[in-house]
Coordinates of C-alpha atoms and ligand atoms in Angstrom, one line a residue:
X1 CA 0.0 0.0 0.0
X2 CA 1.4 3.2 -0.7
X3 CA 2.6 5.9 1.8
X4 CA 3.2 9.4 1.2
X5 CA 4.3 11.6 3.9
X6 CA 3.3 15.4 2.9
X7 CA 6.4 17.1 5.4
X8 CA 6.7 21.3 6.1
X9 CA 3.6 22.5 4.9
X10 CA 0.6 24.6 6.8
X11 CA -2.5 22.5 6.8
X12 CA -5.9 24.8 6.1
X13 CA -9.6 23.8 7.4
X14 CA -12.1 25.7 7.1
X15 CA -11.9 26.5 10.7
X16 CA -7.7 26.9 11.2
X17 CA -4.2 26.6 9.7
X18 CA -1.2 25.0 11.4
X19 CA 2.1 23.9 10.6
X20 CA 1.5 20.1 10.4
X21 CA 2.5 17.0 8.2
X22 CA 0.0 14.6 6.9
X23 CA 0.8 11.2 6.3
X24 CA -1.1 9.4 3.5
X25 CA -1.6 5.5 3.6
X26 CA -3.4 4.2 0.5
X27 CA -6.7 6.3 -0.3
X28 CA -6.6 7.4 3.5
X29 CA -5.5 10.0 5.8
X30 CA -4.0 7.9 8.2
X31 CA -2.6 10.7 10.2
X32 CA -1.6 15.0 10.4
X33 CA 0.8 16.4 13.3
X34 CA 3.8 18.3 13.8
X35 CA 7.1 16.5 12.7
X36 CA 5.4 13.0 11.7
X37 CA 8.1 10.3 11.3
X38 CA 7.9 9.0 7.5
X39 CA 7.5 5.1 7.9
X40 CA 9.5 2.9 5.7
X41 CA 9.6 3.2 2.1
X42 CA 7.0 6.5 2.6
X43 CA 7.6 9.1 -0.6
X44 CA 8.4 12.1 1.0
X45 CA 6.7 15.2 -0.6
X46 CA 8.9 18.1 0.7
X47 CA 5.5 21.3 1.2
X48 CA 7.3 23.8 2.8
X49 CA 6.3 27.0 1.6
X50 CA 3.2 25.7 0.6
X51 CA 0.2 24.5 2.0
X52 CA -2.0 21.7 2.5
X53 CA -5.9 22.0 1.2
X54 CA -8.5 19.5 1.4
X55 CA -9.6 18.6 -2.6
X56 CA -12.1 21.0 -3.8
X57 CA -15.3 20.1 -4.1
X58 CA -17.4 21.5 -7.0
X59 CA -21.0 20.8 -6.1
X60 CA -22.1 22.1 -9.7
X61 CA -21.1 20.0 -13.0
X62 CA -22.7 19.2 -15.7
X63 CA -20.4 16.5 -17.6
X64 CA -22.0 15.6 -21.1
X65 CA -25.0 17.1 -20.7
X66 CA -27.4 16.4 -23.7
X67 CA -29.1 20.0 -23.8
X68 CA -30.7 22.3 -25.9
X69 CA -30.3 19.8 -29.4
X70 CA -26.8 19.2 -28.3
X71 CA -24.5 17.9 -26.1
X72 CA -21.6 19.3 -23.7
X73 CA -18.1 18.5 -25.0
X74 CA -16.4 17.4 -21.5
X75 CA -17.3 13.5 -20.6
X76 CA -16.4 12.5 -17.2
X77 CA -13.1 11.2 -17.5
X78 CA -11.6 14.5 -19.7
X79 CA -14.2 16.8 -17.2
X80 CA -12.8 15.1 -13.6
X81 CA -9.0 15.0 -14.9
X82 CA -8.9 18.6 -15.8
X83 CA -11.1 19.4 -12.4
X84 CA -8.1 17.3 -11.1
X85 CA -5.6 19.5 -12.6
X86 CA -7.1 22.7 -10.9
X87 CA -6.9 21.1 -7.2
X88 CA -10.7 20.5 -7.2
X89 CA -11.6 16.1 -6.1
X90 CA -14.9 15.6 -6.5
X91 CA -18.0 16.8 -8.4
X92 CA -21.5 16.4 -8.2
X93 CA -23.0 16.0 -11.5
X94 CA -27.2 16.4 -12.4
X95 CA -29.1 13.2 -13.7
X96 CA -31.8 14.9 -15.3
X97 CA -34.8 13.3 -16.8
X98 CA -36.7 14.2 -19.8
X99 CA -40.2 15.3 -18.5
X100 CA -42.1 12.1 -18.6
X101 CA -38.9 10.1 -18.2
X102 CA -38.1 7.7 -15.0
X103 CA -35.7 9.6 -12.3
X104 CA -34.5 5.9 -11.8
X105 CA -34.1 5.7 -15.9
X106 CA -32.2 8.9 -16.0
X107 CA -29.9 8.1 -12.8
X108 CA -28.6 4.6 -13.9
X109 CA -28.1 6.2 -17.1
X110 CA -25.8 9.3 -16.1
X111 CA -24.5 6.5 -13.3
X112 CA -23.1 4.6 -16.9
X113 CA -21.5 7.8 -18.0
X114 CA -19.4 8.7 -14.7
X115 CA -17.8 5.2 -14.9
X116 CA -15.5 6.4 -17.4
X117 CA -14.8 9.7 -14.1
X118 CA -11.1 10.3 -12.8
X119 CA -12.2 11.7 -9.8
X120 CA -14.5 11.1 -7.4
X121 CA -18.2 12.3 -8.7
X122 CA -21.9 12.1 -6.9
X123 CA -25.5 13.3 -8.6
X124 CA -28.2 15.6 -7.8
X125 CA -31.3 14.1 -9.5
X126 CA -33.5 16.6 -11.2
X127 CA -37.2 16.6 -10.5
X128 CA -38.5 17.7 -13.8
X129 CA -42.5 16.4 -14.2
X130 CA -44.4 14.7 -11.0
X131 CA -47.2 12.0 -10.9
X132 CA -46.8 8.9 -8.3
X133 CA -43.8 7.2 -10.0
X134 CA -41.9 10.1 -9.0
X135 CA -42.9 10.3 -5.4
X136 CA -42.0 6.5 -5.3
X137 CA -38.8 6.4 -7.2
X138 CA -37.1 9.7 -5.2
X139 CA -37.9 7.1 -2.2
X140 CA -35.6 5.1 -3.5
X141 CA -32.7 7.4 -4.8
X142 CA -33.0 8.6 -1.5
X143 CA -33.1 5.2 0.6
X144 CA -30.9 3.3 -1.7
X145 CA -28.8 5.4 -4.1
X146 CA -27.5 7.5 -2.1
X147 CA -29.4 10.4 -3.5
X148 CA -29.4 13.3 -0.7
X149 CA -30.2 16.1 -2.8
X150 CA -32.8 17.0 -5.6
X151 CA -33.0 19.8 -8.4
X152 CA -35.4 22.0 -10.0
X153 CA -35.3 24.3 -12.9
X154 CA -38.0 26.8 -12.3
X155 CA -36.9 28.4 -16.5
X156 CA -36.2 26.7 -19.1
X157 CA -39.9 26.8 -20.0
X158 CA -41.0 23.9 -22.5
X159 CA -38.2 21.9 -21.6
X160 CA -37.5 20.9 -17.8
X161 CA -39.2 23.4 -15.9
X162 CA -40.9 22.9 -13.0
X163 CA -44.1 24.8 -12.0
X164 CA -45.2 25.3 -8.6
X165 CA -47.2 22.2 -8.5
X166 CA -44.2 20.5 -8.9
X167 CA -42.2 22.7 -6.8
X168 CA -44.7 21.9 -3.8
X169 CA -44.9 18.6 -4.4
X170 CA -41.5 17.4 -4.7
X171 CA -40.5 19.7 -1.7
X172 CA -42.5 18.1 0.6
X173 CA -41.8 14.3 -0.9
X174 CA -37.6 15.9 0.0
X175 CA -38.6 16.9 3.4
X176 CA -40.4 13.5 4.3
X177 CA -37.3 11.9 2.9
X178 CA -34.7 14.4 4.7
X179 CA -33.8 15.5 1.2
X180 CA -32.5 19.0 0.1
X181 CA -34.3 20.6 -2.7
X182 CA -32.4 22.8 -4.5
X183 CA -33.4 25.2 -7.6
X184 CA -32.3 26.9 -10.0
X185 CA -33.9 29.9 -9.4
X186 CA -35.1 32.3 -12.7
X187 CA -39.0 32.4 -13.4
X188 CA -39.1 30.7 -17.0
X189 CA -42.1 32.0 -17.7
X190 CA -40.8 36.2 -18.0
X191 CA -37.4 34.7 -19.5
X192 CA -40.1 33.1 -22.3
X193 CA -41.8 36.7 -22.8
X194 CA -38.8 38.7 -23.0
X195 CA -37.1 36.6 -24.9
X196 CA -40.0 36.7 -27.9
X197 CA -40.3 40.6 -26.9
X198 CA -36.3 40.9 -27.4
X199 CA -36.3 38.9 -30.5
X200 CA -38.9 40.6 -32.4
X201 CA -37.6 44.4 -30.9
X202 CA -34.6 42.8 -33.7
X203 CA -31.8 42.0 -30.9
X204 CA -31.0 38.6 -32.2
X205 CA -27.0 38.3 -31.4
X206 CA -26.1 37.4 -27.4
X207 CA -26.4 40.9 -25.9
X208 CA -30.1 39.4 -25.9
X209 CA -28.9 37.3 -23.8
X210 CA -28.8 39.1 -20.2
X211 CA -31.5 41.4 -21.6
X212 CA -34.3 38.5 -21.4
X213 CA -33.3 37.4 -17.9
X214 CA -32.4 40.6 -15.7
X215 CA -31.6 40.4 -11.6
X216 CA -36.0 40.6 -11.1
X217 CA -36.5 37.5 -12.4
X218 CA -33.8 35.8 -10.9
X219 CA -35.3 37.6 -7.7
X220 CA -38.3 36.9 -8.3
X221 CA -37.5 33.1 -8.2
X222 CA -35.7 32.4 -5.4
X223 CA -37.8 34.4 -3.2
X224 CA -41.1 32.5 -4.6
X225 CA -38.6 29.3 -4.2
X226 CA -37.3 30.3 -0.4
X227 CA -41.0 31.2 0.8
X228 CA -42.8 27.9 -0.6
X229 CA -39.6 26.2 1.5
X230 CA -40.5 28.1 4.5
X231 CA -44.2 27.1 4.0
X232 CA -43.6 24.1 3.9
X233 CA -40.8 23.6 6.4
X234 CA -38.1 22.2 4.4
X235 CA -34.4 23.8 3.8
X236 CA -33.5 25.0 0.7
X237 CA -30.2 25.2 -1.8
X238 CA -30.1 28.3 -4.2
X239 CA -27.2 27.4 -7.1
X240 CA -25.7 29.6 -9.0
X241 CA -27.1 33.1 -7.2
X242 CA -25.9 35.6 -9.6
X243 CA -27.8 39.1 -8.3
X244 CA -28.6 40.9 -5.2
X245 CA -31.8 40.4 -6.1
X246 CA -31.6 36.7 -5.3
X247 CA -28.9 37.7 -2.8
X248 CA -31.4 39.6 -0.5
X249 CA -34.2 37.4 -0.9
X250 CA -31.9 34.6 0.6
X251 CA -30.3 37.0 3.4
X252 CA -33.9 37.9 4.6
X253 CA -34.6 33.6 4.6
X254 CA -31.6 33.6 7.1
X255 CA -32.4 36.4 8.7
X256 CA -35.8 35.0 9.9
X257 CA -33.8 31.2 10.7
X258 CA -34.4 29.8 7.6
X259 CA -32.5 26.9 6.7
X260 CA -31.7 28.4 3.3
X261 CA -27.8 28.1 1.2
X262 CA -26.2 29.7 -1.6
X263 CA -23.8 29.3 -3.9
X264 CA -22.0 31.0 -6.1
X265 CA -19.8 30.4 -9.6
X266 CA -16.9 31.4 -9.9
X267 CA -17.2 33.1 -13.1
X268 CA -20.5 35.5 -11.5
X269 CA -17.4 37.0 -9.4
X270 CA -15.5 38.0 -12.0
X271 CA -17.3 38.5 -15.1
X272 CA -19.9 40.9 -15.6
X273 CA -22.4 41.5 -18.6
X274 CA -20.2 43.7 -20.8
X275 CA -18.9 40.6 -22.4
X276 CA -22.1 39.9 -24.1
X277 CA -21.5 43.4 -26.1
X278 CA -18.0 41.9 -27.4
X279 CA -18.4 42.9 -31.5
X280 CA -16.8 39.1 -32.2
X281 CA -19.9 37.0 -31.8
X282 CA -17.8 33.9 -31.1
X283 CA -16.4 35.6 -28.5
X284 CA -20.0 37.3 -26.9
X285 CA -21.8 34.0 -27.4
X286 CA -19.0 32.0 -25.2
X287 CA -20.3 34.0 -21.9
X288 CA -23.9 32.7 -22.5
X289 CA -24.9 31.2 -20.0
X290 CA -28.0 31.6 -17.4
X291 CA -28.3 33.5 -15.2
X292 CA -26.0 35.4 -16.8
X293 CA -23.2 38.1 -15.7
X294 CA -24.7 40.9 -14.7
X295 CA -23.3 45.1 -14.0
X296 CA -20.2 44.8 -11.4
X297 CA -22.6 46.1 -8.9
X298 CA -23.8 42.4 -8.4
X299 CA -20.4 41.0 -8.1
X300 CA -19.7 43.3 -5.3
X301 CA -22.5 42.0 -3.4
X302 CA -21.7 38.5 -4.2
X303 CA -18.2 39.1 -2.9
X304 CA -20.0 40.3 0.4
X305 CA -22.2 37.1 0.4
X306 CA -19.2 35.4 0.6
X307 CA -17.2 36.7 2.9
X308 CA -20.4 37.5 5.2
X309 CA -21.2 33.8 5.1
X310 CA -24.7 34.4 3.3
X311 CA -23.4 32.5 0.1
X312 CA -21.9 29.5 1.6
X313 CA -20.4 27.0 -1.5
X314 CA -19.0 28.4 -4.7
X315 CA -19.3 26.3 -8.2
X316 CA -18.5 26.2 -12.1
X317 CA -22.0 25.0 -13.6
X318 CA -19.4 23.6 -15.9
X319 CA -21.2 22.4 -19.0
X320 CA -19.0 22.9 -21.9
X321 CA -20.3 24.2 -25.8
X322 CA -17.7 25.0 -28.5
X323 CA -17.4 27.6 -30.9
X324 CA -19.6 25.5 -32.8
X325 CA -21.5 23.9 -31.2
X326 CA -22.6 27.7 -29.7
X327 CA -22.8 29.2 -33.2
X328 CA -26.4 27.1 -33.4
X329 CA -27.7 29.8 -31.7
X330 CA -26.1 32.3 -34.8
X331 CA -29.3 33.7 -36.3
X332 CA -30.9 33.6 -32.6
X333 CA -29.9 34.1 -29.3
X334 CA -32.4 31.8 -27.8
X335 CA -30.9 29.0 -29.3
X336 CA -27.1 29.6 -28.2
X337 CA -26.7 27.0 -25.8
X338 CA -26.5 28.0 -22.3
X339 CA -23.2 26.5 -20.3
X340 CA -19.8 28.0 -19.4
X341 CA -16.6 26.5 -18.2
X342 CA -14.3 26.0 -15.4
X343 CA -14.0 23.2 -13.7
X344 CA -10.1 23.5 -13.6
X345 CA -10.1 27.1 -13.2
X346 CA -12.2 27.6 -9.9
X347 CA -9.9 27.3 -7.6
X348 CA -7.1 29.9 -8.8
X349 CA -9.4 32.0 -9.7
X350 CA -10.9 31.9 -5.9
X351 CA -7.6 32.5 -4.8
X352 CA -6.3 35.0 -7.0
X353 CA -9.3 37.1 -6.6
X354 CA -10.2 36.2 -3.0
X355 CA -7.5 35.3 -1.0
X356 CA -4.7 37.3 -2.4
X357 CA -7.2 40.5 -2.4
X358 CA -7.6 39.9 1.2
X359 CA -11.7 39.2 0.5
X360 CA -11.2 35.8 2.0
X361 CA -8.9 34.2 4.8
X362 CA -7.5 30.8 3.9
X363 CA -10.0 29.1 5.9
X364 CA -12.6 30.9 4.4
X365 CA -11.3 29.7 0.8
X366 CA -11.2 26.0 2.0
X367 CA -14.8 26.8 3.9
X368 CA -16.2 27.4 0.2
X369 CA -14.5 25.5 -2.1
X370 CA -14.7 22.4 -0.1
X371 CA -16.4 22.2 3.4
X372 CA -18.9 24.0 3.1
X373 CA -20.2 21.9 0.1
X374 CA -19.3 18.6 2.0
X375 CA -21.3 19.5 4.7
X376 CA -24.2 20.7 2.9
X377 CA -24.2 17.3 1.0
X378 CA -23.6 15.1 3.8
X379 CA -19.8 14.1 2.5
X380 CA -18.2 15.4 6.0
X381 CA -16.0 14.5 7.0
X382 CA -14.5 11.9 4.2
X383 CA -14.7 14.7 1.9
X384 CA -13.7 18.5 2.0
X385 CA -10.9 18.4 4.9
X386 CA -7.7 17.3 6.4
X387 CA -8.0 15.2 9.2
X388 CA -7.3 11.4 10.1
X389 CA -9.7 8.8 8.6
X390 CA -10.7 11.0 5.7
X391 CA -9.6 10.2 2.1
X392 CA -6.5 11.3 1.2
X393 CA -8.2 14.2 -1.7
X394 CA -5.3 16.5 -0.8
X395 CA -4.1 19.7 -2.6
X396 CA -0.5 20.9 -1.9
X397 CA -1.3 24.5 -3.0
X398 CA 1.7 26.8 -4.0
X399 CA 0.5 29.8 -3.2
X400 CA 3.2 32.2 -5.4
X401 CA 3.0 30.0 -8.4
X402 CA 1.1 31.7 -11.1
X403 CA -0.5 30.5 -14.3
X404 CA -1.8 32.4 -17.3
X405 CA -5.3 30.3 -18.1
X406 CA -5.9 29.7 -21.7
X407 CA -7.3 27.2 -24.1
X408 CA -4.2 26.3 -25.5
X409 CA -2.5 25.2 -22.4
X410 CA -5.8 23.7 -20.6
X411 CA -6.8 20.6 -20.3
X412 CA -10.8 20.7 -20.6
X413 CA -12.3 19.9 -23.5
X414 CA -13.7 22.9 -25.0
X415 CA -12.1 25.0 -27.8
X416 CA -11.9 28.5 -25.7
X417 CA -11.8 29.2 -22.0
X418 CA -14.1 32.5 -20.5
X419 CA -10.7 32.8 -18.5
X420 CA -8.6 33.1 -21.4
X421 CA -5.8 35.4 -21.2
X422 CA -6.4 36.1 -16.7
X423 CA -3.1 35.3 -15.1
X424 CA -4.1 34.2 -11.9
X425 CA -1.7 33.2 -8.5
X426 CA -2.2 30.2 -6.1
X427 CA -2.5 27.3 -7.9
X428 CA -2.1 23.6 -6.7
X429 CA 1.5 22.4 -7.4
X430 CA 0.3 18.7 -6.5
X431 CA -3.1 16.8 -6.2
X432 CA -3.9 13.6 -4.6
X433 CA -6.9 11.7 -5.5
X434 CA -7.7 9.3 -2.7
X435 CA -4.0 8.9 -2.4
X436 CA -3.5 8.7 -6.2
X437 CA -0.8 11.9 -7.2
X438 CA -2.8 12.7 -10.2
X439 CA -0.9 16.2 -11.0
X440 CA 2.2 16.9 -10.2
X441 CA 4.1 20.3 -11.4
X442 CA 1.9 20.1 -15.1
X443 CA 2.1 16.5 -15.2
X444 CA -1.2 15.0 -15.7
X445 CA -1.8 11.4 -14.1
X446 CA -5.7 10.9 -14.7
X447 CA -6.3 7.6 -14.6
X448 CA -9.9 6.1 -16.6
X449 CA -12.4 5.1 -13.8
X450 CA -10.0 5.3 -10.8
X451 CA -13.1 7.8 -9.9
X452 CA -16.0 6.1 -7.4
X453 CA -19.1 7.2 -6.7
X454 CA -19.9 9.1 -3.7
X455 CA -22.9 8.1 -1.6
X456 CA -24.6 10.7 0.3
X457 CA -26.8 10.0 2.6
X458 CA -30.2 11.7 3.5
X459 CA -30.5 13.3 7.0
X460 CA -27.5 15.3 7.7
X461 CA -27.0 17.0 10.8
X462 CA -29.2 20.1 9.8
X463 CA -31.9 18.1 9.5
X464 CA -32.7 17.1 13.2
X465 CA -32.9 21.3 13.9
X466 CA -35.6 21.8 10.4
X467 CA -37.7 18.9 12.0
X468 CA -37.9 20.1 14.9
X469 CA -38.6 23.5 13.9
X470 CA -41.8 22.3 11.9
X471 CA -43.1 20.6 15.8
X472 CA -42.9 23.5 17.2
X473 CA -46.3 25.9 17.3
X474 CA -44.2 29.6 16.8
X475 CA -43.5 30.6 13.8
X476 CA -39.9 30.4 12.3
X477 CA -40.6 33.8 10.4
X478 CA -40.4 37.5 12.4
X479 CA -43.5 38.5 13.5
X480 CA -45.3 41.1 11.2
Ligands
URQ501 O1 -28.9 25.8 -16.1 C1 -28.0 25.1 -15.8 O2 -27.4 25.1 -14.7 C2 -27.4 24.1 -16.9 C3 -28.4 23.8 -17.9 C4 -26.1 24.7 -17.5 N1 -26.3 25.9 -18.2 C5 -26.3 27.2 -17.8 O3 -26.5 28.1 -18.5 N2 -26.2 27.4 -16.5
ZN502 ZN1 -28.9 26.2 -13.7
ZN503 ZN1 -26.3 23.9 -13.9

């Protein structure tokens, strides 16, 4: 069994930093302490200077997604192996069923695709239609598939959206089950309107884009979203908040002791919705994605939501379109399809632009690219720290290396990066994978279906206080 002992380096959690060694003993931690002796035949991995993450956790992928008539270029084993590359361990994908379509059909289905991961992967399981089959068959995810966690696109209207019959109904089946729902919150139904009002006003290249979807209908959802959760007793998971307007509807949820969560993408931090007015269409119709980047006034306030611990997880949405693939949408910008990437980029970018601006502490970059999301998910504590017994996803993190990101020198498969051209500091100079060193220094070790499933069971910890918050007779909301 291989032994690595990681010596010198400062070990970050989301709750501290210390000068510690970690000793690695096949896919485990097997133990982290000052001046650990390196058994015999150990490889000694010299960290000083550096230090010693837990493997990022991106709780946002979606690895070949087949979507609007086409389907994302990164597969599992090219989408975990770049993830890989950028520090970041494990994913969790979206099964996603056709309206009509069996969750259980959909599930086993993506389940075949993952084989093929690097990295270690899990699923959300989208809700996308209800009758009985889907009350019964969630049962099961949950009970024996180790489902914990289930989605809803409230756009996407004509396609998977949900409407609040569905919303209400799969809600409550999640709370019975000691599931969290989670949404995508935009209200498909304006996006529709605008969109056909945009169109036919003649806007027809990507600055339509952000036009049919401003901050109020993102708003609009996630509050409607964050109230029928409060109605109905049962947390709730906003992904990819991208405005104050969603921003302060979930601050007032946990104002009032909601048990609400955010996350945010990477990209909504950095990007804002000038790049849809690039004159090279190509380059415009790369950035479209929903919601979509909005005025730097919103990054601001998602910068806040992160530091302030409002937005607790940050994400890629990673779904990957090429030039081509994105020029379908050439005569029409409702038919670009939507997905950016990132997956390997994340976490330099977080670091770069958080850590090294003094936005975030350390801890507080380990909290959200990696605890927070295991905890959230029910992963903690075998994923998203450092500590004996977990496994060994470990990120020696240079924290004065630097990189220039491009599309040339990347390793996802797409055929341009939103990043393209950012030089960015703090990236990981090695990454174990359950013990595997799958990057070292620019040297790529992804190995075909070394990735496993991750199980995730249903009731985690803030469960218990939700349940009995729904007992008791006063109400959870201020008085008005
Ligand atoms: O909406 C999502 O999260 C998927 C379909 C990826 N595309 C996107 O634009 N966010
Ligand atoms: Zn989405
Ligand atoms: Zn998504």
């Amino acid at each position: 069994m291989a032994t690595t002992l990681i010596k010198g380096g400062t070990v970050v959690t989301a709750d501290r930093e210390w000068k510690a060694d970690v000793l690695i003993t096949g896919e485990t931690i097997a133990a982290v302490g000052e001046d650990l002796a390196a058994p015999a035949g150990a490889t000694i991995v010299d960290a000083s200077g550096a230090y010693v993450l837990p493997g990022g956790i991106d709780p946002h992928t979606h690895m070949q997604l087949p979507f609007m008539g086409t389907t994302a270029s990164e597969d599992f084993y090219t989408g975990t192996a770049a993830a890989m590359a950028g520090g970041t361990t494990t994913i969790i994908d979206f099964a996603i069923p056709n309206p009509g379509q069996s969750l259980l059909e959909a599930y086993d289905t993506w389940r075949g695709w993952a084989e093929k991961s690097a990295g270690d992967y899990s699923f959300h399981v989208a809700v996308t239609w209800w009758d009985e089959s889907v009350h019964r068959e969630m049962g099961v995810l949950a009970k024996e598939r180790g489902v914990n966690s289930f989605k809803h696109f409230m756009a996407y209207k004509n396609a998977i959206m949900c409407d609040d019959e569905v919303l209400v109904n799969s809600f409550l089946r999640a709370r019975e089950l000691g599931a969290l729902s989670t949404v995508h919150a935009e209200n498909g139904e304006l996006v529709y309107r605008l969109q056909q009002a945009i169109f036919d006003k003649g806007i027809h290249g990507p600055e339509g884009h952000p036009l049919s979807r401003p901050p109020e209908v993102e708003g609009e959802a996630a509050n409607r979203a964050l109230r029928i959760a409060e109605v109905l007793g049962t947390p709730l998971y906003l992904v990819h908040t991208s405005c104050i307007d969603a921003l302060e509807a979930l601050t007032r949820a946990r104002l009032e002791g909601q048990i609400a969560f955010g996350e945010v993408l990477a990209q909504h931090l950095v990007f804002d919705d000038s790049v849809y007015r690039n004159e090279d269409w190509d380059k415009a119709a790369g950035y479209v994605m929903s919601p979509p980047f909005r005025p730097r006034n919103h990054q601001h306030a998602l910068w806040r939501g992160l530091q302030s611990g409002m937005l607790q997880t940050t994400a890629t949405d990673h779904c990957c379109f090429c030039v081509e693939q994105k020029r379908m949408g050439q005569d029409d910008f409702r038919k670009i399809p939507n997905g950016t990437s990132g997956v390997e980029d994340r976490m330099s970018v977080l670091w770069h632009h958080g850590v090294r601006t003094g936005r975030l502490t350390r801890s507080q970059f380990v909290a959200a690219t990696s605890t927070n999301a295991a905890q959230i998910f029910n992963m903690y504590p075998k994923k998203g720290t450092i500590t004996k017994g977990a496994d060994a996803d470990v990120v020696v993190w240079d924290p004065e290396g630097s990189r220039t990101i491009s599309a040339k020198t990347h390793h996802q498969r797409i055929d341009f990066n939103i990043y393209e051209g950012m030089t960015v500091t703090g990236v990981p100079a090695m990454t174990f994978m359950r013990g595997k060193l799958v990057w070292n220094r620019g040297q790529l070790d992804a190995e075909q279906g070394y990735g496993r499933y991750v199980d995730r069971p249903c009731f985690p910890a803030y469960w218990d206080a939700q349940l009995r918050r729904n007992e008791v007779a006063e109400p959870t909301a201020v008085q008005r």
